Amino acid sequence: MSLTIQQAIDTIIAAVPGAPFPETVDTIKAGDATQEITEIIVSFLVTGEAIEQAIQQGANLIITHEPTFYNHLDKTDWLKNHRVYQAKRRLIEENQIVIWRFHDYLHSVPPDSTVMGMLHELNWESNASPEQPYLSQIQPLSLLELGQWVKQRLGLKTIRIVGDLTLPCERIAILPGFPPAEFQMNCLGDAGADVLITGEIHEWETSEYVRDANHLGQKKGLIVIGHAASEEPGLRWIIPWLEERLPAVAIHFVSSGSPFYYL
Amino acid sequence: MSLTIQQAIDTIIAAVPGAPFPETVDTIKAGDATQEITEIIVSFLVTGEAIEQAIQQGANLIITHEPTFYNHLDKTDWLKNHRVYQAKRRLIEENQIVIWRFHDYLHSVPPDSTVMGMLHELNWESNASPEQPYLSQIQPLSLLELGQWVKQRLGLKTIRIVGDLTLPCERIAILPGFPPAEFQMNCLGDAGADVLITGEIHEWETSEYVRDANHLGQKKGLIVIGHAASEEPGLRWIIPWLEERLPAVAIHFVSSGSPFYYL
């Protein structure tokens, strides 16, 4: 039974509570969705590796969590004369690949798969609060030990820590990606977490809140692991859910890794 | 001759081209500006160390570049019940310190002191374009050598690099702080820089542009040194300008350093 890419996307959207959303960044970014679907690549970003993997695999749909063209709304007017943009679009179009973003809808399938994916990778599925899975209670670890655990379990090269490395951590908030800074800080304030593990921050927001907290006698910790590192477990976690909705289509995950060299 | 804090602030603002601005984040964030000024602390952020230094020094004005309360507009409604906020405000008020932000006005004194400060620290004052000082031409260095140079000259612990470490870099763009990502990327596109040195990025914007550029055969580099690290040279650089306007007031710089431990 043949299925177009558009039909596959519609099938996914139909399974999301409250969908379709009138306003969403989850649109087709490139390619012709009327063609028959072959296979699917799921990736955090449309990296060169993800496109190459799609070509090798014969997959013609890349489902990506983040933008394709370096800005949240994937606006391209300002990019028209950039050779990077021209070459990326050409590569996608010449290979008849369709890019569809799965961001707002992904986060709207409860429980949030990016939190569940992290809990799974950290082996904390039974430590999470059933009502608020982004809050976990663990056997006390120092902030340094906790950082080592996160780094080792997720296979990361480098993470950033703010706070006293000897701080005992029991109540852990996990906020993958880059949620609003107010939410990050409220986890440490109202929600009473000892430490927040998150993907990305602004250097005038949550990291300074934590630095001030420590200076002012309130012990708090922050572990910043990188945006991709914090959400890729969730993209792996959602694949069985996608497979259930699209049983006839093979789905492959391609990691975006990290572009950063730490010197 | 006595001078109030408000008069000192007004004197600074009067020296900025086009000032006062109808809309600006450069407002008083805490304290009573009608009191007579003693001494001034200039800092990137109002860290605990900056407040303590003010107390020890008997300074009652902290001129800060970034927010005091962890968000760009220094809104505090959402922070009311946060002990960190309460304790920080109490510490400032009990010590009768005034906090004034010097952000929009600082960047409006030409040439931008944050660019000039970086050029000075990197010993590139004669390499910069007179018309566009954020663009420099240097004797070729590999991207790795350039990173080492920046790290050593600025005395940094850790920096992040994206791109081929052997890339020869001659045309360098310097954008301190966290300018709009479009501007960061335009330096590498339209402006033709080989490498951008900047303070902070979003992990779905400039770093991915550079990763894609390299993948698609266009050699570009990115060096991310941290927001404070990139703007503190400019805060040091502006002090003689401030001293000229306020010759009777002692002005001291306090570094904000970095809150990050890299694991």
Short mmCIF file of C-alpha atoms in Angstrom, two decimals, chain B residues 21-258:
data_model
loop_
_atom_site.label_atom_id
_atom_site.label_comp_id
_atom_site.label_asym_id
_atom_site.label_seq_id
_atom_site.Cartn_x
_atom_site.Cartn_y
_atom_site.Cartn_z
CA PHE B 21 17.13 56.82 24.44
CA PRO B 22 13.35 56.59 24.92
CA GLU B 23 13.60 52.81 25.32
CA THR B 24 16.57 51.23 27.02
CA VAL B 25 17.44 48.58 29.58
CA ASP B 26 19.94 51.04 31.05
CA THR B 27 17.96 51.90 34.16
CA ILE B 28 18.59 51.86 37.90
CA LYS B 29 17.94 48.32 39.10
CA ALA B 30 18.17 48.90 42.86
CA GLY B 31 19.07 51.58 45.40
CA ASP B 32 18.58 55.30 46.00
CA ALA B 33 20.35 57.43 43.39
CA THR B 34 19.75 60.70 45.23
CA GLN B 35 22.62 59.95 47.63
CA GLU B 36 26.04 61.47 47.14
CA ILE B 37 28.38 59.30 45.09
CA THR B 38 31.46 57.84 46.76
CA GLU B 39 33.28 55.47 44.39
CA ILE B 40 32.25 53.35 41.40
CA ILE B 41 32.63 49.65 40.66
CA VAL B 42 32.42 48.64 36.99
CA SER B 43 31.58 44.99 36.39
CA PHE B 44 30.14 42.74 33.70
CA LEU B 45 27.58 41.32 36.12
CA VAL B 46 26.53 42.15 39.67
CA THR B 47 28.17 39.09 41.16
CA GLY B 48 28.55 38.52 44.89
CA GLU B 49 32.21 39.46 44.48
CA ALA B 50 31.29 42.77 42.85
CA ILE B 51 28.95 43.65 45.74
CA GLU B 52 31.55 42.65 48.33
CA GLN B 53 34.20 44.66 46.58
CA ALA B 54 31.87 47.68 46.59
CA ILE B 55 31.30 47.26 50.33
CA GLN B 56 35.03 46.92 51.09
CA GLN B 57 35.90 49.83 48.83
CA GLY B 58 33.12 52.05 50.14
CA ALA B 59 31.77 52.37 46.60
CA ASN B 60 28.03 53.01 46.34
CA LEU B 61 27.50 52.72 42.58
CA ILE B 62 27.92 49.51 40.62
CA ILE B 63 27.84 50.07 36.88
CA THR B 64 26.98 46.71 35.35
CA HIS B 65 26.80 45.65 31.73
CA GLU B 66 24.39 42.76 32.09
CA PRO B 67 21.19 42.21 34.12
CA THR B 68 21.17 42.06 37.90
CA PHE B 69 18.19 39.69 38.20
CA TYR B 70 18.73 36.99 35.57
CA ASN B 71 16.63 38.34 32.70
CA HIS B 72 17.29 40.97 30.06
CA LEU B 73 14.60 43.39 31.26
CA ASP B 74 15.34 42.76 34.96
CA LYS B 75 11.69 41.91 35.58
CA THR B 76 11.29 40.75 39.16
CA ASP B 77 7.60 39.82 39.61
CA TRP B 78 8.30 36.15 38.94
CA LEU B 79 11.26 36.25 41.32
CA LYS B 80 9.43 37.65 44.36
CA ASN B 81 9.42 34.32 46.22
CA HIS B 82 12.90 33.24 45.21
CA ARG B 83 15.29 33.32 48.17
CA VAL B 84 18.20 34.09 45.82
CA TYR B 85 16.47 37.24 44.64
CA GLN B 86 15.38 38.29 48.14
CA ALA B 87 18.88 37.83 49.56
CA LYS B 88 20.57 39.64 46.67
CA ARG B 89 18.23 42.62 46.87
CA ARG B 90 18.61 42.75 50.67
CA LEU B 91 22.41 42.70 50.41
CA ILE B 92 22.37 45.54 47.89
CA GLU B 93 19.86 47.65 49.82
CA GLU B 94 21.37 47.12 53.27
CA ASN B 95 24.65 48.36 51.94
CA GLN B 96 23.01 51.33 50.23
CA ILE B 97 24.45 50.42 46.88
CA VAL B 98 22.93 51.61 43.62
CA ILE B 99 22.99 49.36 40.56
CA TRP B 100 22.86 51.02 37.15
CA ARG B 101 23.03 49.15 33.89
CA PHE B 102 25.34 50.44 31.17
CA HIS B 103 24.51 48.28 28.19
CA ASP B 104 22.74 50.07 25.34
CA TYR B 105 24.59 53.31 26.04
CA LEU B 106 27.94 51.55 26.24
CA HIS B 107 27.46 50.00 22.82
CA SER B 108 26.45 53.42 21.45
CA VAL B 109 29.73 55.17 22.19
CA PRO B 110 31.70 54.76 18.94
CA PRO B 111 33.83 52.84 18.29
CA ASP B 112 32.16 50.02 20.25
CA SER B 113 34.35 49.59 23.30
CA THR B 114 33.76 45.84 23.48
CA VAL B 115 35.33 45.44 20.02
CA MET B 116 38.13 47.89 20.85
CA GLY B 117 38.84 46.15 24.15
CA MET B 118 39.16 42.79 22.41
CA LEU B 119 41.43 44.24 19.71
CA HIS B 120 43.59 45.72 22.45
CA GLU B 121 43.85 42.46 24.41
CA LEU B 122 44.58 40.47 21.23
CA ASN B 123 47.19 43.01 20.11
CA TRP B 124 45.32 43.55 16.85
CA GLU B 125 44.61 47.28 17.06
CA SER B 126 46.57 47.88 13.86
CA ASN B 127 44.99 44.87 12.11
CA ALA B 128 41.41 46.10 12.32
CA SER B 129 39.60 47.77 9.44
CA PRO B 130 39.30 51.49 10.26
CA GLU B 131 35.72 51.56 8.92
CA GLN B 132 34.61 48.24 10.40
CA PRO B 133 36.80 47.55 13.42
CA TYR B 134 35.10 44.21 14.05
CA LEU B 135 36.90 42.91 10.94
CA SER B 136 40.66 42.29 11.16
CA GLN B 137 43.27 40.95 8.78
CA ILE B 138 46.08 38.99 10.45
CA GLN B 139 49.10 36.92 9.44
CA PRO B 140 47.64 33.45 8.77
CA LEU B 141 47.19 31.21 11.78
CA SER B 142 45.52 27.81 11.82
CA LEU B 143 42.16 27.76 13.59
CA LEU B 144 43.80 25.85 16.44
CA GLU B 145 46.67 28.37 16.71
CA LEU B 146 44.17 31.20 16.64
CA GLY B 147 42.19 29.56 19.44
CA GLN B 148 45.40 29.16 21.47
CA TRP B 149 46.28 32.81 20.88
CA VAL B 150 42.84 34.03 22.01
CA LYS B 151 42.84 31.74 25.04
CA GLN B 152 46.32 32.76 26.14
CA ARG B 153 45.93 36.51 25.55
CA LEU B 154 42.58 36.65 27.38
CA GLY B 155 43.66 34.23 30.12
CA LEU B 156 40.73 31.85 29.61
CA LYS B 157 40.29 28.35 31.02
CA THR B 158 38.25 26.79 28.22
CA ILE B 159 36.95 27.91 24.84
CA ARG B 160 34.86 26.14 22.21
CA ILE B 161 35.89 25.82 18.58
CA VAL B 162 33.84 24.67 15.56
CA GLY B 163 35.50 23.86 12.25
CA ASP B 164 38.61 22.23 10.82
CA LEU B 165 41.43 23.00 13.29
CA THR B 166 43.92 23.26 10.40
CA LEU B 167 41.87 25.95 8.59
CA PRO B 168 44.12 28.93 7.74
CA CYS B 169 42.57 32.07 9.29
CA GLU B 170 43.43 35.55 8.00
CA ARG B 171 40.17 37.48 7.99
CA ILE B 172 38.81 37.55 11.51
CA ALA B 173 35.46 38.87 12.68
CA ILE B 174 35.16 39.79 16.35
CA LEU B 175 31.65 40.10 17.76
CA PRO B 176 31.77 40.32 21.56
CA GLY B 177 28.73 39.41 23.64
CA PHE B 178 25.76 37.74 22.03
CA PRO B 179 24.77 39.77 18.95
CA PRO B 180 21.86 38.57 16.79
CA ALA B 181 22.75 35.24 15.20
CA GLU B 182 21.99 36.64 11.75
CA PHE B 183 24.76 39.20 12.25
CA GLN B 184 27.14 36.49 13.45
CA MET B 185 26.47 34.42 10.32
CA ASN B 186 26.57 37.43 7.97
CA CYS B 187 30.15 38.07 9.11
CA LEU B 188 31.07 34.64 7.76
CA GLY B 189 28.88 35.02 4.67
CA ASP B 190 28.64 38.52 3.18
CA ALA B 191 31.55 39.99 5.12
CA GLY B 192 33.77 37.11 4.06
CA ALA B 193 35.48 36.39 7.38
CA ASP B 194 37.27 33.05 7.68
CA VAL B 195 36.47 32.82 11.35
CA LEU B 196 34.20 34.48 13.87
CA ILE B 197 35.26 35.04 17.47
CA THR B 198 32.18 35.67 19.59
CA GLY B 199 30.91 35.47 23.16
CA GLU B 200 27.84 33.31 23.09
CA ILE B 201 25.70 31.42 20.56
CA HIS B 202 22.59 29.29 20.31
CA GLU B 203 23.39 25.71 19.45
CA TRP B 204 20.91 25.67 16.54
CA GLU B 205 22.25 28.82 14.90
CA THR B 206 25.83 29.94 14.21
CA SER B 207 27.57 26.73 15.30
CA GLU B 208 25.40 24.71 12.90
CA TYR B 209 25.97 27.19 10.09
CA VAL B 210 29.71 26.65 10.54
CA ARG B 211 29.37 22.88 10.81
CA ASP B 212 27.33 22.80 7.59
CA ALA B 213 29.76 25.17 5.84
CA ASN B 214 32.63 22.80 6.53
CA HIS B 215 30.60 19.79 5.45
CA LEU B 216 29.63 21.54 2.20
CA GLY B 217 33.18 22.48 1.24
CA GLN B 218 33.23 26.07 2.46
CA LYS B 219 35.91 26.40 5.13
CA LYS B 220 34.80 28.54 8.06
CA GLY B 221 35.68 28.61 11.73
CA LEU B 222 33.98 29.67 14.95
CA ILE B 223 35.54 30.40 18.33
CA VAL B 224 33.10 30.82 21.24
CA ILE B 225 34.88 32.27 24.25
CA GLY B 226 32.03 33.05 26.68
CA HIS B 227 29.92 36.16 27.09
CA ALA B 228 31.85 37.71 30.00
CA ALA B 229 35.24 36.86 28.53
CA SER B 230 34.30 38.62 25.30
CA GLU B 231 32.98 41.84 26.84
CA GLU B 232 35.14 42.40 29.91
CA PRO B 233 38.03 43.79 27.83
CA GLY B 234 35.55 46.43 26.63
CA LEU B 235 34.51 47.30 30.16
CA ARG B 236 38.17 47.82 31.05
CA TRP B 237 38.61 49.83 27.86
CA ILE B 238 35.74 52.24 28.65
CA ILE B 239 37.06 53.17 32.13
CA PRO B 240 39.34 56.03 30.97
CA TRP B 241 36.33 57.41 29.04
CA LEU B 242 34.26 57.27 32.24
CA GLU B 243 37.10 58.81 34.27
CA GLU B 244 37.25 61.73 31.85
CA ARG B 245 33.54 62.41 32.45
CA LEU B 246 33.71 61.88 36.22
CA PRO B 247 37.22 63.05 37.15
CA ALA B 248 36.45 63.38 40.87
CA VAL B 249 35.23 59.80 41.34
CA ALA B 250 37.47 56.74 41.72
CA ILE B 251 36.43 53.91 39.39
CA HIS B 252 37.42 50.28 39.95
CA PHE B 253 36.93 47.27 37.68
CA VAL B 254 35.87 43.91 39.16
CA SER B 255 36.06 40.89 36.88
CA SER B 256 33.10 38.51 36.85
CA GLY B 257 35.29 35.57 35.86
CA SER B 258 33.44 32.43 34.81
#
